[in-house]
Amino acid sequence: PLASTSVATIRDYIPGESAKHLHWPSIARNGKLVVKQFDTGMENTVWVIIDMNAESHVGDHVDNTEELAVTSAASIIKSCSERGQSVGLFAIGESHYSLTPQRGNEGLNRCLLALARMKASGSVPLDEALGFWRSYSPSSQDSNMVVITPSINSDWVNTLKALSRQSGSSKAVIIDPYSFLDYSGSIPAVQQLQANDIQAFVLGKSDDVVQALSQPTRFSAATLFGEKSQILETIETKREILTTND
């Protein structure tokens, strides 16, 4: 049967959510942003989108951003599934993964199996992958999105912002590449996400996954942007060392 769109309750608006479900009568009465919470359907649908572009990932054969991205995706998918939400998975790596959102153990196991097979050997940048997701996933409209990436390139933030206007709420999990490179620096995408009211969760090599995903990262306006050319040079040097050792 088709999912019901009946309103179950009204709840506080979360920054980054689509404005299409705002409950204007309540806003007019109370002067507070609130949204309609539905019984079932798209409000309970979550898409987990993982950046599997090879150029985004760093690390060695044991500790690397790919492994941490997959681990965080598994944690999020399991948590959403246990809350009764339909969860879908999208990634473009060595293969194109587009698993339609599904509830229950069957949907959970299907996603976990795909994550176990997934390799960060793709050639599609995250901003393009997000566009493919929107085009090829018919259930993407009004869905909630969680984007997972170690990319230091922030071009994808504007794409995510545009998708947020058409879909449900958007969140981003940033896998900190510096924690795998012995190099400290800030990540421009985090500040841009914050400026656009999209929650960002930063996860480093030594962080506890559950704890890191429980609170969004906040930066002050005074936080300096990393020097992109220096960062890219460092990452490229690390890749050359790994290639030489293979």
JSON list of C-alpha atoms in Angstrom, two decimals:
[
{"chain": "A", "resi": 1, "resn": "PRO", "atom": "CA", "xyz": [0.00, 0.00, 0.00]},
{"chain": "A", "resi": 2, "resn": "LEU", "atom": "CA", "xyz": [1.04, 3.61, -0.53]},
{"chain": "A", "resi": 3, "resn": "ALA", "atom": "CA", "xyz": [2.54, 5.40, 2.46]},
{"chain": "A", "resi": 4, "resn": "SER", "atom": "CA", "xyz": [0.17, 7.59, 4.42]},
{"chain": "A", "resi": 5, "resn": "THR", "atom": "CA", "xyz": [0.80, 11.32, 4.50]},
{"chain": "A", "resi": 6, "resn": "SER", "atom": "CA", "xyz": [-1.40, 12.07, 7.49]},
{"chain": "A", "resi": 7, "resn": "VAL", "atom": "CA", "xyz": [0.08, 14.42, 10.08]},
{"chain": "A", "resi": 8, "resn": "ALA", "atom": "CA", "xyz": [0.81, 12.75, 13.40]},
{"chain": "A", "resi": 9, "resn": "THR", "atom": "CA", "xyz": [2.25, 15.69, 15.34]},
{"chain": "A", "resi": 10, "resn": "ILE", "atom": "CA", "xyz": [4.08, 19.00, 15.18]},
{"chain": "A", "resi": 11, "resn": "ARG", "atom": "CA", "xyz": [7.75, 19.25, 16.17]},
{"chain": "A", "resi": 12, "resn": "ASP", "atom": "CA", "xyz": [10.50, 21.89, 16.25]},
{"chain": "A", "resi": 13, "resn": "TYR", "atom": "CA", "xyz": [12.16, 22.76, 12.96]},
{"chain": "A", "resi": 14, "resn": "ILE", "atom": "CA", "xyz": [15.73, 21.45, 12.59]},
{"chain": "A", "resi": 15, "resn": "PRO", "atom": "CA", "xyz": [18.15, 23.75, 10.69]},
{"chain": "A", "resi": 16, "resn": "GLY", "atom": "CA", "xyz": [18.83, 22.33, 7.24]},
{"chain": "A", "resi": 17, "resn": "GLU", "atom": "CA", "xyz": [15.38, 20.79, 6.77]},
{"chain": "A", "resi": 18, "resn": "SER", "atom": "CA", "xyz": [13.17, 21.56, 3.81]},
{"chain": "A", "resi": 19, "resn": "ALA", "atom": "CA", "xyz": [10.74, 24.43, 4.41]},
{"chain": "A", "resi": 20, "resn": "LYS", "atom": "CA", "xyz": [7.91, 22.67, 2.57]},
{"chain": "A", "resi": 21, "resn": "HIS", "atom": "CA", "xyz": [6.69, 20.92, 5.75]},
{"chain": "A", "resi": 22, "resn": "LEU", "atom": "CA", "xyz": [6.56, 24.05, 7.91]},
{"chain": "A", "resi": 23, "resn": "HIS", "atom": "CA", "xyz": [3.26, 24.26, 9.83]},
{"chain": "A", "resi": 24, "resn": "TRP", "atom": "CA", "xyz": [2.28, 27.88, 9.22]},
{"chain": "A", "resi": 25, "resn": "PRO", "atom": "CA", "xyz": [-0.81, 28.06, 11.50]},
{"chain": "A", "resi": 26, "resn": "SER", "atom": "CA", "xyz": [1.33, 27.04, 14.51]},
{"chain": "A", "resi": 27, "resn": "ILE", "atom": "CA", "xyz": [4.11, 29.41, 13.46]},
{"chain": "A", "resi": 28, "resn": "ALA", "atom": "CA", "xyz": [1.61, 32.28, 13.23]},
{"chain": "A", "resi": 29, "resn": "ARG", "atom": "CA", "xyz": [0.24, 31.51, 16.72]},
{"chain": "A", "resi": 30, "resn": "ASN", "atom": "CA", "xyz": [3.51, 30.92, 18.55]},
{"chain": "A", "resi": 31, "resn": "GLY", "atom": "CA", "xyz": [6.14, 32.72, 16.50]},
{"chain": "A", "resi": 32, "resn": "LYS", "atom": "CA", "xyz": [8.29, 29.56, 16.52]},
{"chain": "A", "resi": 33, "resn": "LEU", "atom": "CA", "xyz": [9.42, 27.47, 13.56]},
{"chain": "A", "resi": 34, "resn": "VAL", "atom": "CA", "xyz": [7.78, 24.04, 13.62]},
{"chain": "A", "resi": 35, "resn": "VAL", "atom": "CA", "xyz": [7.21, 21.32, 11.01]},
{"chain": "A", "resi": 36, "resn": "LYS", "atom": "CA", "xyz": [4.63, 18.63, 10.39]},
{"chain": "A", "resi": 37, "resn": "GLN", "atom": "CA", "xyz": [5.70, 15.13, 11.49]},
{"chain": "A", "resi": 38, "resn": "PHE", "atom": "CA", "xyz": [4.08, 12.39, 9.41]},
{"chain": "A", "resi": 39, "resn": "ASP", "atom": "CA", "xyz": [3.00, 8.94, 10.52]},
{"chain": "A", "resi": 40, "resn": "THR", "atom": "CA", "xyz": [4.87, 7.14, 7.74]},
{"chain": "A", "resi": 41, "resn": "GLY", "atom": "CA", "xyz": [6.37, 7.79, 4.32]},
{"chain": "A", "resi": 42, "resn": "MET", "atom": "CA", "xyz": [9.09, 10.16, 3.22]},
{"chain": "A", "resi": 43, "resn": "GLU", "atom": "CA", "xyz": [9.43, 11.84, 6.61]},
{"chain": "A", "resi": 44, "resn": "ASN", "atom": "CA", "xyz": [10.82, 8.53, 7.85]},
{"chain": "A", "resi": 45, "resn": "THR", "atom": "CA", "xyz": [13.08, 7.90, 4.86]},
{"chain": "A", "resi": 46, "resn": "VAL", "atom": "CA", "xyz": [16.84, 8.37, 5.07]},
{"chain": "A", "resi": 47, "resn": "TRP", "atom": "CA", "xyz": [19.36, 8.19, 2.25]},
{"chain": "A", "resi": 48, "resn": "VAL", "atom": "CA", "xyz": [22.99, 7.62, 3.22]},
{"chain": "A", "resi": 49, "resn": "ILE", "atom": "CA", "xyz": [25.26, 8.89, 0.44]},
{"chain": "A", "resi": 50, "resn": "ILE", "atom": "CA", "xyz": [28.96, 7.98, 0.61]},
{"chain": "A", "resi": 51, "resn": "ASP", "atom": "CA", "xyz": [31.75, 9.66, -1.34]},
{"chain": "A", "resi": 52, "resn": "MET", "atom": "CA", "xyz": [33.67, 6.79, -2.94]},
{"chain": "A", "resi": 53, "resn": "ASN", "atom": "CA", "xyz": [35.75, 8.92, -5.30]},
{"chain": "A", "resi": 54, "resn": "ALA", "atom": "CA", "xyz": [39.35, 7.64, -5.09]},
{"chain": "A", "resi": 55, "resn": "GLU", "atom": "CA", "xyz": [40.71, 11.21, -5.15]},
{"chain": "A", "resi": 56, "resn": "SER", "atom": "CA", "xyz": [38.90, 12.01, -1.89]},
{"chain": "A", "resi": 57, "resn": "HIS", "atom": "CA", "xyz": [40.42, 9.23, 0.23]},
{"chain": "A", "resi": 58, "resn": "VAL", "atom": "CA", "xyz": [43.75, 8.95, 2.05]},
{"chain": "A", "resi": 59, "resn": "GLY", "atom": "CA", "xyz": [45.46, 6.63, 4.52]},
{"chain": "A", "resi": 60, "resn": "ASP", "atom": "CA", "xyz": [47.38, 3.37, 4.48]},
{"chain": "A", "resi": 61, "resn": "HIS", "atom": "CA", "xyz": [46.17, -0.21, 4.03]},
{"chain": "A", "resi": 62, "resn": "VAL", "atom": "CA", "xyz": [45.18, -0.51, 7.69]},
{"chain": "A", "resi": 63, "resn": "ASP", "atom": "CA", "xyz": [43.97, 2.97, 8.71]},
{"chain": "A", "resi": 64, "resn": "ASN", "atom": "CA", "xyz": [42.26, 4.93, 5.98]},
{"chain": "A", "resi": 65, "resn": "THR", "atom": "CA", "xyz": [39.34, 7.26, 5.36]},
{"chain": "A", "resi": 66, "resn": "GLU", "atom": "CA", "xyz": [37.53, 4.65, 3.26]},
{"chain": "A", "resi": 67, "resn": "GLU", "atom": "CA", "xyz": [37.27, 2.23, 6.18]},
{"chain": "A", "resi": 68, "resn": "LEU", "atom": "CA", "xyz": [36.09, 4.95, 8.57]},
{"chain": "A", "resi": 69, "resn": "ALA", "atom": "CA", "xyz": [33.51, 6.23, 6.06]},
{"chain": "A", "resi": 70, "resn": "VAL", "atom": "CA", "xyz": [32.08, 2.72, 5.68]},
{"chain": "A", "resi": 71, "resn": "THR", "atom": "CA", "xyz": [32.09, 2.19, 9.46]},
{"chain": "A", "resi": 72, "resn": "SER", "atom": "CA", "xyz": [30.25, 5.45, 10.11]},
{"chain": "A", "resi": 73, "resn": "ALA", "atom": "CA", "xyz": [27.74, 4.63, 7.35]},
{"chain": "A", "resi": 74, "resn": "ALA", "atom": "CA", "xyz": [27.06, 1.23, 8.93]},
{"chain": "A", "resi": 75, "resn": "SER", "atom": "CA", "xyz": [26.53, 2.88, 12.33]},
{"chain": "A", "resi": 76, "resn": "ILE", "atom": "CA", "xyz": [24.08, 5.43, 10.92]},
{"chain": "A", "resi": 77, "resn": "ILE", "atom": "CA", "xyz": [22.15, 2.87, 8.87]},
{"chain": "A", "resi": 78, "resn": "LYS", "atom": "CA", "xyz": [21.84, 0.52, 11.85]},
{"chain": "A", "resi": 79, "resn": "SER", "atom": "CA", "xyz": [20.65, 3.34, 14.11]},
{"chain": "A", "resi": 80, "resn": "CYS", "atom": "CA", "xyz": [18.05, 4.56, 11.60]},
{"chain": "A", "resi": 81, "resn": "SER", "atom": "CA", "xyz": [16.83, 1.01, 10.96]},
{"chain": "A", "resi": 82, "resn": "GLU", "atom": "CA", "xyz": [16.40, 0.39, 14.68]},
{"chain": "A", "resi": 83, "resn": "ARG", "atom": "CA", "xyz": [14.24, 3.53, 14.88]},
{"chain": "A", "resi": 84, "resn": "GLY", "atom": "CA", "xyz": [11.94, 2.08, 12.23]},
{"chain": "A", "resi": 85, "resn": "GLN", "atom": "CA", "xyz": [13.08, 4.35, 9.41]},
{"chain": "A", "resi": 86, "resn": "SER", "atom": "CA", "xyz": [13.45, 3.26, 5.79]},
{"chain": "A", "resi": 87, "resn": "VAL", "atom": "CA", "xyz": [17.12, 3.52, 4.83]},
{"chain": "A", "resi": 88, "resn": "GLY", "atom": "CA", "xyz": [18.64, 3.72, 1.36]},
{"chain": "A", "resi": 89, "resn": "LEU", "atom": "CA", "xyz": [22.29, 3.70, 0.29]},
{"chain": "A", "resi": 90, "resn": "PHE", "atom": "CA", "xyz": [23.95, 5.46, -2.62]},
{"chain": "A", "resi": 91, "resn": "ALA", "atom": "CA", "xyz": [27.60, 5.50, -3.72]},
{"chain": "A", "resi": 92, "resn": "ILE", "atom": "CA", "xyz": [29.66, 5.48, -6.89]},
{"chain": "A", "resi": 93, "resn": "GLY", "atom": "CA", "xyz": [32.87, 3.55, -6.31]},
{"chain": "A", "resi": 94, "resn": "GLU", "atom": "CA", "xyz": [34.12, 0.49, -8.15]},
{"chain": "A", "resi": 95, "resn": "SER", "atom": "CA", "xyz": [30.42, -0.04, -8.89]},
{"chain": "A", "resi": 96, "resn": "HIS", "atom": "CA", "xyz": [27.28, 2.08, -8.82]},
{"chain": "A", "resi": 97, "resn": "TYR", "atom": "CA", "xyz": [25.28, 1.41, -5.64]},
{"chain": "A", "resi": 98, "resn": "SER", "atom": "CA", "xyz": [21.71, 2.66, -5.41]},
{"chain": "A", "resi": 99, "resn": "LEU", "atom": "CA", "xyz": [19.68, 0.71, -2.84]},
{"chain": "A", "resi": 100, "resn": "THR", "atom": "CA", "xyz": [16.09, 1.90, -2.54]},
{"chain": "A", "resi": 101, "resn": "PRO", "atom": "CA", "xyz": [15.09, 2.78, 1.04]},
{"chain": "A", "resi": 102, "resn": "GLN", "atom": "CA", "xyz": [13.67, -0.19, 2.92]},
{"chain": "A", "resi": 103, "resn": "ARG", "atom": "CA", "xyz": [12.63, -0.87, 6.52]},
{"chain": "A", "resi": 104, "resn": "GLY", "atom": "CA", "xyz": [13.51, -3.81, 8.75]},
{"chain": "A", "resi": 105, "resn": "ASN", "atom": "CA", "xyz": [16.27, -6.37, 8.87]},
{"chain": "A", "resi": 106, "resn": "GLU", "atom": "CA", "xyz": [16.11, -7.13, 5.16]},
{"chain": "A", "resi": 107, "resn": "GLY", "atom": "CA", "xyz": [16.87, -3.52, 4.28]},
{"chain": "A", "resi": 108, "resn": "LEU", "atom": "CA", "xyz": [19.57, -3.29, 6.95]},
{"chain": "A", "resi": 109, "resn": "ASN", "atom": "CA", "xyz": [21.34, -6.48, 5.84]},
{"chain": "A", "resi": 110, "resn": "ARG", "atom": "CA", "xyz": [21.18, -5.43, 2.20]},
{"chain": "A", "resi": 111, "resn": "CYS", "atom": "CA", "xyz": [22.93, -2.13, 3.02]},
{"chain": "A", "resi": 112, "resn": "LEU", "atom": "CA", "xyz": [25.55, -3.77, 5.24]},
{"chain": "A", "resi": 113, "resn": "LEU", "atom": "CA", "xyz": [26.37, -6.29, 2.52]},
{"chain": "A", "resi": 114, "resn": "ALA", "atom": "CA", "xyz": [26.85, -3.48, -0.01]},
{"chain": "A", "resi": 115, "resn": "LEU", "atom": "CA", "xyz": [29.11, -1.62, 2.43]},
{"chain": "A", "resi": 116, "resn": "ALA", "atom": "CA", "xyz": [31.25, -4.75, 2.87]},
{"chain": "A", "resi": 117, "resn": "ARG", "atom": "CA", "xyz": [31.78, -4.92, -0.90]},
{"chain": "A", "resi": 118, "resn": "MET", "atom": "CA", "xyz": [32.25, -1.20, -1.51]},
{"chain": "A", "resi": 119, "resn": "LYS", "atom": "CA", "xyz": [35.65, 0.17, -2.61]},
{"chain": "A", "resi": 120, "resn": "ALA", "atom": "CA", "xyz": [36.77, 3.79, -2.88]},
{"chain": "A", "resi": 121, "resn": "SER", "atom": "CA", "xyz": [38.01, 3.42, -6.44]},
{"chain": "A", "resi": 122, "resn": "GLY", "atom": "CA", "xyz": [35.51, 5.61, -8.23]},
{"chain": "A", "resi": 123, "resn": "SER", "atom": "CA", "xyz": [36.24, 8.61, -10.42]},
{"chain": "A", "resi": 124, "resn": "VAL", "atom": "CA", "xyz": [33.08, 10.68, -9.88]},
{"chain": "A", "resi": 125, "resn": "PRO", "atom": "CA", "xyz": [33.46, 13.77, -7.62]},
{"chain": "A", "resi": 126, "resn": "LEU", "atom": "CA", "xyz": [30.94, 14.11, -4.81]},
{"chain": "A", "resi": 127, "resn": "ASP", "atom": "CA", "xyz": [29.08, 17.07, -6.30]},
{"chain": "A", "resi": 128, "resn": "GLU", "atom": "CA", "xyz": [28.43, 15.07, -9.46]},
{"chain": "A", "resi": 129, "resn": "ALA", "atom": "CA", "xyz": [27.50, 11.97, -7.46]},
{"chain": "A", "resi": 130, "resn": "LEU", "atom": "CA", "xyz": [24.86, 14.01, -5.60]},
{"chain": "A", "resi": 131, "resn": "GLY", "atom": "CA", "xyz": [23.42, 15.07, -8.94]},
{"chain": "A", "resi": 132, "resn": "PHE", "atom": "CA", "xyz": [23.28, 11.44, -10.10]},
{"chain": "A", "resi": 133, "resn": "TRP", "atom": "CA", "xyz": [21.53, 10.49, -6.85]},
{"chain": "A", "resi": 134, "resn": "ARG", "atom": "CA", "xyz": [18.85, 13.11, -7.46]},
{"chain": "A", "resi": 135, "resn": "SER", "atom": "CA", "xyz": [18.37, 11.99, -11.06]},
{"chain": "A", "resi": 136, "resn": "TYR", "atom": "CA", "xyz": [18.36, 8.23, -10.61]},
{"chain": "A", "resi": 137, "resn": "SER", "atom": "CA", "xyz": [16.66, 7.84, -7.23]},
{"chain": "A", "resi": 138, "resn": "PRO", "atom": "CA", "xyz": [12.92, 8.33, -7.72]},
{"chain": "A", "resi": 139, "resn": "SER", "atom": "CA", "xyz": [12.27, 8.31, -3.96]},
{"chain": "A", "resi": 140, "resn": "SER", "atom": "CA", "xyz": [14.84, 11.05, -3.28]},
{"chain": "A", "resi": 141, "resn": "GLN", "atom": "CA", "xyz": [12.32, 13.91, -3.11]},
{"chain": "A", "resi": 142, "resn": "ASP", "atom": "CA", "xyz": [11.38, 14.75, 0.49]},
{"chain": "A", "resi": 143, "resn": "SER", "atom": "CA", "xyz": [13.89, 12.21, 1.83]},
{"chain": "A", "resi": 144, "resn": "ASN", "atom": "CA", "xyz": [16.38, 13.03, 4.55]},
{"chain": "A", "resi": 145, "resn": "MET", "atom": "CA", "xyz": [20.03, 12.87, 3.49]},
{"chain": "A", "resi": 146, "resn": "VAL", "atom": "CA", "xyz": [23.26, 12.01, 5.28]},
{"chain": "A", "resi": 147, "resn": "VAL", "atom": "CA", "xyz": [26.36, 12.65, 3.18]},
{"chain": "A", "resi": 148, "resn": "ILE", "atom": "CA", "xyz": [29.66, 11.04, 4.24]},
{"chain": "A", "resi": 149, "resn": "THR", "atom": "CA", "xyz": [32.92, 12.30, 2.76]},
{"chain": "A", "resi": 150, "resn": "PRO", "atom": "CA", "xyz": [36.62, 12.90, 3.52]},
{"chain": "A", "resi": 151, "resn": "SER", "atom": "CA", "xyz": [36.88, 15.40, 0.66]},
{"chain": "A", "resi": 152, "resn": "ILE", "atom": "CA", "xyz": [38.72, 18.67, 1.27]},
{"chain": "A", "resi": 153, "resn": "ASN", "atom": "CA", "xyz": [37.07, 20.04, -1.86]},
{"chain": "A", "resi": 154, "resn": "SER", "atom": "CA", "xyz": [33.99, 22.00, -0.78]},
{"chain": "A", "resi": 155, "resn": "ASP", "atom": "CA", "xyz": [32.36, 22.28, -4.22]},
{"chain": "A", "resi": 156, "resn": "TRP", "atom": "CA", "xyz": [29.73, 19.72, -3.18]},
{"chain": "A", "resi": 157, "resn": "VAL", "atom": "CA", "xyz": [28.33, 21.92, -0.40]},
{"chain": "A", "resi": 158, "resn": "ASN", "atom": "CA", "xyz": [26.38, 24.13, -2.83]},
{"chain": "A", "resi": 159, "resn": "THR", "atom": "CA", "xyz": [24.95, 21.05, -4.51]},
{"chain": "A", "resi": 160, "resn": "LEU", "atom": "CA", "xyz": [23.83, 19.68, -1.15]},
{"chain": "A", "resi": 161, "resn": "LYS", "atom": "CA", "xyz": [22.31, 23.05, -0.24]},
{"chain": "A", "resi": 162, "resn": "ALA", "atom": "CA", "xyz": [20.29, 23.06, -3.47]},
{"chain": "A", "resi": 163, "resn": "LEU", "atom": "CA", "xyz": [19.13, 19.48, -2.86]},
{"chain": "A", "resi": 164, "resn": "SER", "atom": "CA", "xyz": [18.11, 20.41, 0.68]},
{"chain": "A", "resi": 165, "resn": "ARG", "atom": "CA", "xyz": [15.58, 22.86, -0.73]},
{"chain": "A", "resi": 166, "resn": "GLN", "atom": "CA", "xyz": [13.94, 20.06, -2.72]},
{"chain": "A", "resi": 167, "resn": "SER", "atom": "CA", "xyz": [14.32, 17.25, -0.22]},
{"chain": "A", "resi": 168, "resn": "GLY", "atom": "CA", "xyz": [14.10, 16.82, 3.54]},
{"chain": "A", "resi": 169, "resn": "SER", "atom": "CA", "xyz": [16.80, 17.63, 6.08]},
{"chain": "A", "resi": 170, "resn": "SER", "atom": "CA", "xyz": [20.47, 17.28, 5.19]},
{"chain": "A", "resi": 171, "resn": "LYS", "atom": "CA", "xyz": [23.42, 16.39, 7.38]},
{"chain": "A", "resi": 172, "resn": "ALA", "atom": "CA", "xyz": [27.07, 15.75, 6.57]},
{"chain": "A", "resi": 173, "resn": "VAL", "atom": "CA", "xyz": [29.67, 13.51, 8.20]},
{"chain": "A", "resi": 174, "resn": "ILE", "atom": "CA", "xyz": [33.17, 14.77, 7.43]},
{"chain": "A", "resi": 175, "resn": "ILE", "atom": "CA", "xyz": [35.88, 12.11, 7.76]},
{"chain": "A", "resi": 176, "resn": "ASP", "atom": "CA", "xyz": [38.87, 14.21, 8.83]},
{"chain": "A", "resi": 177, "resn": "PRO", "atom": "CA", "xyz": [41.67, 13.41, 6.32]},
{"chain": "A", "resi": 178, "resn": "TYR", "atom": "CA", "xyz": [44.29, 15.23, 8.41]},
{"chain": "A", "resi": 179, "resn": "SER", "atom": "CA", "xyz": [43.99, 12.66, 11.18]},
{"chain": "A", "resi": 180, "resn": "PHE", "atom": "CA", "xyz": [45.35, 10.08, 8.70]},
{"chain": "A", "resi": 181, "resn": "LEU", "atom": "CA", "xyz": [48.13, 12.33, 7.39]},
{"chain": "A", "resi": 182, "resn": "ASP", "atom": "CA", "xyz": [49.81, 13.57, 10.59]},
{"chain": "A", "resi": 183, "resn": "TYR", "atom": "CA", "xyz": [48.92, 17.05, 9.38]},
{"chain": "A", "resi": 184, "resn": "SER", "atom": "CA", "xyz": [46.69, 19.52, 11.19]},
{"chain": "A", "resi": 185, "resn": "GLY", "atom": "CA", "xyz": [44.34, 21.90, 9.46]},
{"chain": "A", "resi": 186, "resn": "SER", "atom": "CA", "xyz": [40.76, 23.08, 9.12]},
{"chain": "A", "resi": 187, "resn": "ILE", "atom": "CA", "xyz": [38.21, 21.84, 6.62]},
{"chain": "A", "resi": 188, "resn": "PRO", "atom": "CA", "xyz": [36.50, 24.59, 4.56]},
{"chain": "A", "resi": 189, "resn": "ALA", "atom": "CA", "xyz": [33.41, 22.45, 3.94]},
{"chain": "A", "resi": 190, "resn": "VAL", "atom": "CA", "xyz": [32.57, 22.42, 7.65]},
{"chain": "A", "resi": 191, "resn": "GLN", "atom": "CA", "xyz": [32.37, 26.20, 7.86]},
{"chain": "A", "resi": 192, "resn": "GLN", "atom": "CA", "xyz": [30.35, 26.38, 4.65]},
{"chain": "A", "resi": 193, "resn": "LEU", "atom": "CA", "xyz": [27.91, 23.77, 5.91]},
{"chain": "A", "resi": 194, "resn": "GLN", "atom": "CA", "xyz": [27.47, 25.68, 9.15]},
{"chain": "A", "resi": 195, "resn": "ALA", "atom": "CA", "xyz": [26.87, 28.92, 7.22]},
{"chain": "A", "resi": 196, "resn": "ASN", "atom": "CA", "xyz": [24.07, 27.17, 5.33]},
{"chain": "A", "resi": 197, "resn": "ASP", "atom": "CA", "xyz": [22.47, 25.71, 8.50]},
{"chain": "A", "resi": 198, "resn": "ILE", "atom": "CA", "xyz": [23.47, 22.16, 7.57]},
{"chain": "A", "resi": 199, "resn": "GLN", "atom": "CA", "xyz": [24.71, 20.12, 10.50]},
{"chain": "A", "resi": 200, "resn": "ALA", "atom": "CA", "xyz": [28.25, 18.77, 10.15]},
{"chain": "A", "resi": 201, "resn": "PHE", "atom": "CA", "xyz": [29.77, 15.96, 12.20]},
{"chain": "A", "resi": 202, "resn": "VAL", "atom": "CA", "xyz": [33.57, 15.64, 12.04]},
{"chain": "A", "resi": 203, "resn": "LEU", "atom": "CA", "xyz": [34.99, 12.17, 12.60]},
{"chain": "A", "resi": 204, "resn": "GLY", "atom": "CA", "xyz": [38.74, 11.59, 12.99]},
{"chain": "A", "resi": 205, "resn": "LYS", "atom": "CA", "xyz": [40.95, 8.50, 12.94]},
{"chain": "A", "resi": 206, "resn": "SER", "atom": "CA", "xyz": [40.96, 8.00, 16.72]},
{"chain": "A", "resi": 207, "resn": "ASP", "atom": "CA", "xyz": [37.42, 9.17, 17.46]},
{"chain": "A", "resi": 208, "resn": "ASP", "atom": "CA", "xyz": [34.67, 7.01, 18.87]},
{"chain": "A", "resi": 209, "resn": "VAL", "atom": "CA", "xyz": [32.17, 6.75, 16.01]},
{"chain": "A", "resi": 210, "resn": "VAL", "atom": "CA", "xyz": [28.98, 6.80, 18.10]},
{"chain": "A", "resi": 211, "resn": "GLN", "atom": "CA", "xyz": [30.16, 9.72, 20.24]},
{"chain": "A", "resi": 212, "resn": "ALA", "atom": "CA", "xyz": [31.40, 11.77, 17.28]},
{"chain": "A", "resi": 213, "resn": "LEU", "atom": "CA", "xyz": [28.09, 11.32, 15.47]},
{"chain": "A", "resi": 214, "resn": "SER", "atom": "CA", "xyz": [26.04, 12.36, 18.51]},
{"chain": "A", "resi": 215, "resn": "GLN", "atom": "CA", "xyz": [26.92, 16.07, 18.41]},
{"chain": "A", "resi": 216, "resn": "PRO", "atom": "CA", "xyz": [27.39, 18.33, 15.38]},
{"chain": "A", "resi": 217, "resn": "THR", "atom": "CA", "xyz": [30.67, 20.22, 15.19]},
{"chain": "A", "resi": 218, "resn": "ARG", "atom": "CA", "xyz": [30.54, 23.96, 15.69]},
{"chain": "A", "resi": 219, "resn": "PHE", "atom": "CA", "xyz": [33.18, 26.47, 14.62]},
{"chain": "A", "resi": 220, "resn": "SER", "atom": "CA", "xyz": [33.35, 30.17, 15.34]},
{"chain": "A", "resi": 221, "resn": "ALA", "atom": "CA", "xyz": [33.44, 32.71, 12.55]},
{"chain": "A", "resi": 222, "resn": "ALA", "atom": "CA", "xyz": [37.10, 33.30, 13.41]},
{"chain": "A", "resi": 223, "resn": "THR", "atom": "CA", "xyz": [38.15, 29.77, 12.38]},
{"chain": "A", "resi": 224, "resn": "LEU", "atom": "CA", "xyz": [40.73, 30.00, 9.60]},
{"chain": "A", "resi": 225, "resn": "PHE", "atom": "CA", "xyz": [40.38, 28.09, 6.36]},
{"chain": "A", "resi": 226, "resn": "GLY", "atom": "CA", "xyz": [43.07, 25.56, 5.53]},
{"chain": "A", "resi": 227, "resn": "GLU", "atom": "CA", "xyz": [45.55, 26.40, 2.82]},
{"chain": "A", "resi": 228, "resn": "LYS", "atom": "CA", "xyz": [44.14, 24.24, 0.02]},
{"chain": "A", "resi": 229, "resn": "SER", "atom": "CA", "xyz": [47.26, 24.05, -2.16]},
{"chain": "A", "resi": 230, "resn": "GLN", "atom": "CA", "xyz": [49.40, 22.91, 0.78]},
{"chain": "A", "resi": 231, "resn": "ILE", "atom": "CA", "xyz": [46.80, 20.33, 1.80]},
{"chain": "A", "resi": 232, "resn": "LEU", "atom": "CA", "xyz": [46.54, 18.93, -1.73]},
{"chain": "A", "resi": 233, "resn": "GLU", "atom": "CA", "xyz": [50.34, 18.73, -1.96]},
{"chain": "A", "resi": 234, "resn": "THR", "atom": "CA", "xyz": [50.49, 16.81, 1.33]},
{"chain": "A", "resi": 235, "resn": "ILE", "atom": "CA", "xyz": [47.82, 14.34, 0.23]},
{"chain": "A", "resi": 236, "resn": "GLU", "atom": "CA", "xyz": [49.50, 13.80, -3.13]},
{"chain": "A", "resi": 237, "resn": "THR", "atom": "CA", "xyz": [52.85, 13.15, -1.40]},
{"chain": "A", "resi": 238, "resn": "LYS", "atom": "CA", "xyz": [51.23, 10.55, 0.85]},
{"chain": "A", "resi": 239, "resn": "ARG", "atom": "CA", "xyz": [49.64, 8.85, -2.17]},
{"chain": "A", "resi": 240, "resn": "GLU", "atom": "CA", "xyz": [53.03, 8.69, -3.94]},
{"chain": "A", "resi": 241, "resn": "ILE", "atom": "CA", "xyz": [54.62, 7.08, -0.86]},
{"chain": "A", "resi": 242, "resn": "LEU", "atom": "CA", "xyz": [51.83, 4.48, -0.68]},
{"chain": "A", "resi": 243, "resn": "THR", "atom": "CA", "xyz": [52.16, 3.76, -4.42]},
{"chain": "A", "resi": 244, "resn": "THR", "atom": "CA", "xyz": [55.95, 3.31, -4.08]},
{"chain": "A", "resi": 245, "resn": "ASN", "atom": "CA", "xyz": [55.49, 0.88, -1.18]},
{"chain": "A", "resi": 246, "resn": "ASP", "atom": "CA", "xyz": [52.90, -1.26, -3.02]}
]
